[in-house]
Amino acid sequence: MAGRDGHACLRAGRAHARPADGLPARTRRDHPTRPPPRSPRRRHSPTPADQPVDPPPSDAHHGASNAVDRRGGTRPRGNDRQALLGKPPPGHGRGGDGRARRRRHDHPRPIRRARTARCLPSALHVHPIRHHLRRVRPDPTQRDRRAGAGPAARATLSRSPAPPPRPPPRLARLTRPRSAHVPTPPSYPSAHGLLNEQNVVITAAAGTGIGFALARRCIEEGANVLISDVHERRLGEAADRIEAETGRRPRTQICDVTSEDDVRALVAAGIEQLGHIDVWMNNAGLGGNAPIVEMTDDAWAKVLDITLTGTFRCLRAVLPHMYERGSGAVVNNASVLGWRAQELQSHYAAAKAGVMALTRCAAMEAAAHNVRINAVSPSLAMHPFLAKVTPDGLLEELEAREAFGRAAEPWEVANVMVMLASDYTTYMTGEVVAVSSQHA
């Protein structure tokens, strides 16, 4: 049925042909919309892999028909380009599945011109990009930095002045350039009534430093305060100063936190004089400078007994009273040395790190009774006692570490402790808040 009307499937014999008058008009050969018939395509016969490729004959471009080649055969007619080029090499014209590719065009493809890369002038030697910097080939004109300089270079270097020696690491902090303007402490804050009618007890060292500033700030915020100290004279002088500055005199009680009896007496005095205890401030602490190899057992035990065990004794004594009332807040005074290492401070840093851990663990137990326990971690709060027991060079170094270039005022630390005791932090417990302008 080749050349007849109808679909290609009918002409191939894969279906029963219908009469010519039963076929649609678009399937007739003379229909105007039907494309012209295609010329048969030529397929290349595969060439065995071991058969050599014949070169094209020298006179193949003359176009003579049925000419006899050198082997006695005939060349095909027309413009058979493959005949002009010779037999294809093995595997030519095959796809991935082994079938020969079909050529879609009879005309030859245009010759592609090779693109010339644009080379930009570079004043520097550019290394090729590799997967790692270590794989970049070094410039042969440059010697290895680990190799020594040559004789000429050594002669040149010997004539140049030697650089000044670098200062030791500790002195480097003291000699580093600092800004001409060193920030001064802000003005003293006004009262905001954060502890109105709250009953606050401050343990130990209320006569100086952070303890004294804390007692004053609590009274200024409207709290009823009872302060304690191991020194009776210093405790009385502190009460007189607070009364002169605020117009209200705090209650006092002698207490040594290393004594269990004194601690229980302080809790009883707070309940008796104030009615109940809402806030308990643990401010006990003792430091000092001592290398480990020269530190005695007594020196180690004394620092830990006052700083860590004293805080534990106070918690053990006051928590039953707060559990019974179903409310309360405890604020412990830790130190940034519990996080950051510093020489000659092993005993003090170990004690303050223990205060941090004690704060977190005790807070988990007290949460069931609606009692919050938090801590502050100041870095450097300057007060007369600290300036007396610390060398001047070390104080300058510690101040240079601070981002503000100065030590904190004691009342700046007391402000954070007051905040943790107020109702503004009712959801905070077991937290250690850093009062510092340096990295921990």
PDB file of N, CA and C in Angstrom, residues 253-255 259-271 317:
ATOM      1  N   GLN A 253      22.192  43.233 113.883  1.00  0.00           N
ATOM      2  CA  GLN A 253      22.368  41.968 114.590  1.00  0.00           C
ATOM      3  C   GLN A 253      23.774  41.451 114.297  1.00  0.00           C
ATOM      4  N   ILE A 254      24.535  41.159 115.359  1.00  0.00           N
ATOM      5  CA  ILE A 254      25.865  40.589 115.197  1.00  0.00           C
ATOM      6  C   ILE A 254      25.726  39.139 114.725  1.00  0.00           C
ATOM      7  N   CYS A 255      26.528  38.773 113.723  1.00  0.00           N
ATOM      8  CA  CYS A 255      26.449  37.409 113.192  1.00  0.00           C
ATOM      9  C   CYS A 255      27.781  37.027 112.564  1.00  0.00           C
ATOM     10  N   SER A 259      29.487  30.296 112.292  1.00  0.00           N
ATOM     11  CA  SER A 259      28.866  29.717 113.487  1.00  0.00           C
ATOM     12  C   SER A 259      27.411  29.387 113.188  1.00  0.00           C
ATOM     13  N   GLU A 260      27.034  28.155 113.404  1.00  0.00           N
ATOM     14  CA  GLU A 260      25.651  27.749 113.175  1.00  0.00           C
ATOM     15  C   GLU A 260      24.712  28.447 114.150  1.00  0.00           C
ATOM     16  N   ASP A 261      25.140  28.641 115.385  1.00  0.00           N
ATOM     17  CA  ASP A 261      24.285  29.308 116.372  1.00  0.00           C
ATOM     18  C   ASP A 261      24.030  30.763 115.991  1.00  0.00           C
ATOM     19  N   ASP A 262      25.063  31.470 115.491  1.00  0.00           N
ATOM     20  CA  ASP A 262      24.871  32.865 115.087  1.00  0.00           C
ATOM     21  C   ASP A 262      23.916  32.973 113.905  1.00  0.00           C
ATOM     22  N   VAL A 263      23.998  32.042 112.987  1.00  0.00           N
ATOM     23  CA  VAL A 263      23.126  32.090 111.818  1.00  0.00           C
ATOM     24  C   VAL A 263      21.676  31.867 112.230  1.00  0.00           C
ATOM     25  N   ARG A 264      21.423  30.900 113.097  1.00  0.00           N
ATOM     26  CA  ARG A 264      20.048  30.656 113.548  1.00  0.00           C
ATOM     27  C   ARG A 264      19.534  31.827 114.391  1.00  0.00           C
ATOM     28  N   ALA A 265      20.419  32.459 115.131  1.00  0.00           N
ATOM     29  CA  ALA A 265      20.006  33.637 115.907  1.00  0.00           C
ATOM     30  C   ALA A 265      19.648  34.798 114.990  1.00  0.00           C
ATOM     31  N   LEU A 266      20.342  34.922 113.855  1.00  0.00           N
ATOM     32  CA  LEU A 266      20.023  35.983 112.901  1.00  0.00           C
ATOM     33  C   LEU A 266      18.650  35.766 112.285  1.00  0.00           C
ATOM     34  N   VAL A 267      18.319  34.528 111.969  1.00  0.00           N
ATOM     35  CA  VAL A 267      16.986  34.244 111.421  1.00  0.00           C
ATOM     36  C   VAL A 267      15.913  34.549 112.465  1.00  0.00           C
ATOM     37  N   ALA A 268      16.152  34.172 113.692  1.00  0.00           N
ATOM     38  CA  ALA A 268      15.176  34.440 114.751  1.00  0.00           C
ATOM     39  C   ALA A 268      15.012  35.933 114.993  1.00  0.00           C
ATOM     40  N   ALA A 269      16.113  36.698 114.914  1.00  0.00           N
ATOM     41  CA  ALA A 269      16.024  38.147 115.102  1.00  0.00           C
ATOM     42  C   ALA A 269      15.246  38.795 113.971  1.00  0.00           C
ATOM     43  N   GLY A 270      15.423  38.310 112.754  1.00  0.00           N
ATOM     44  CA  GLY A 270      14.673  38.871 111.637  1.00  0.00           C
ATOM     45  C   GLY A 270      13.190  38.641 111.772  1.00  0.00           C
ATOM     46  N   ILE A 271      12.803  37.455 112.233  1.00  0.00           N
ATOM     47  CA  ILE A 271      11.377  37.167 112.406  1.00  0.00           C
ATOM     48  C   ILE A 271      10.811  37.977 113.569  1.00  0.00           C
ATOM     49  N   ALA A 317      19.091  27.637 107.186  1.00  0.00           N
ATOM     50  CA  ALA A 317      18.376  28.201 108.333  1.00  0.00           C
ATOM     51  C   ALA A 317      17.130  28.978 107.929  1.00  0.00           C
TER      52      ALA A 317
END
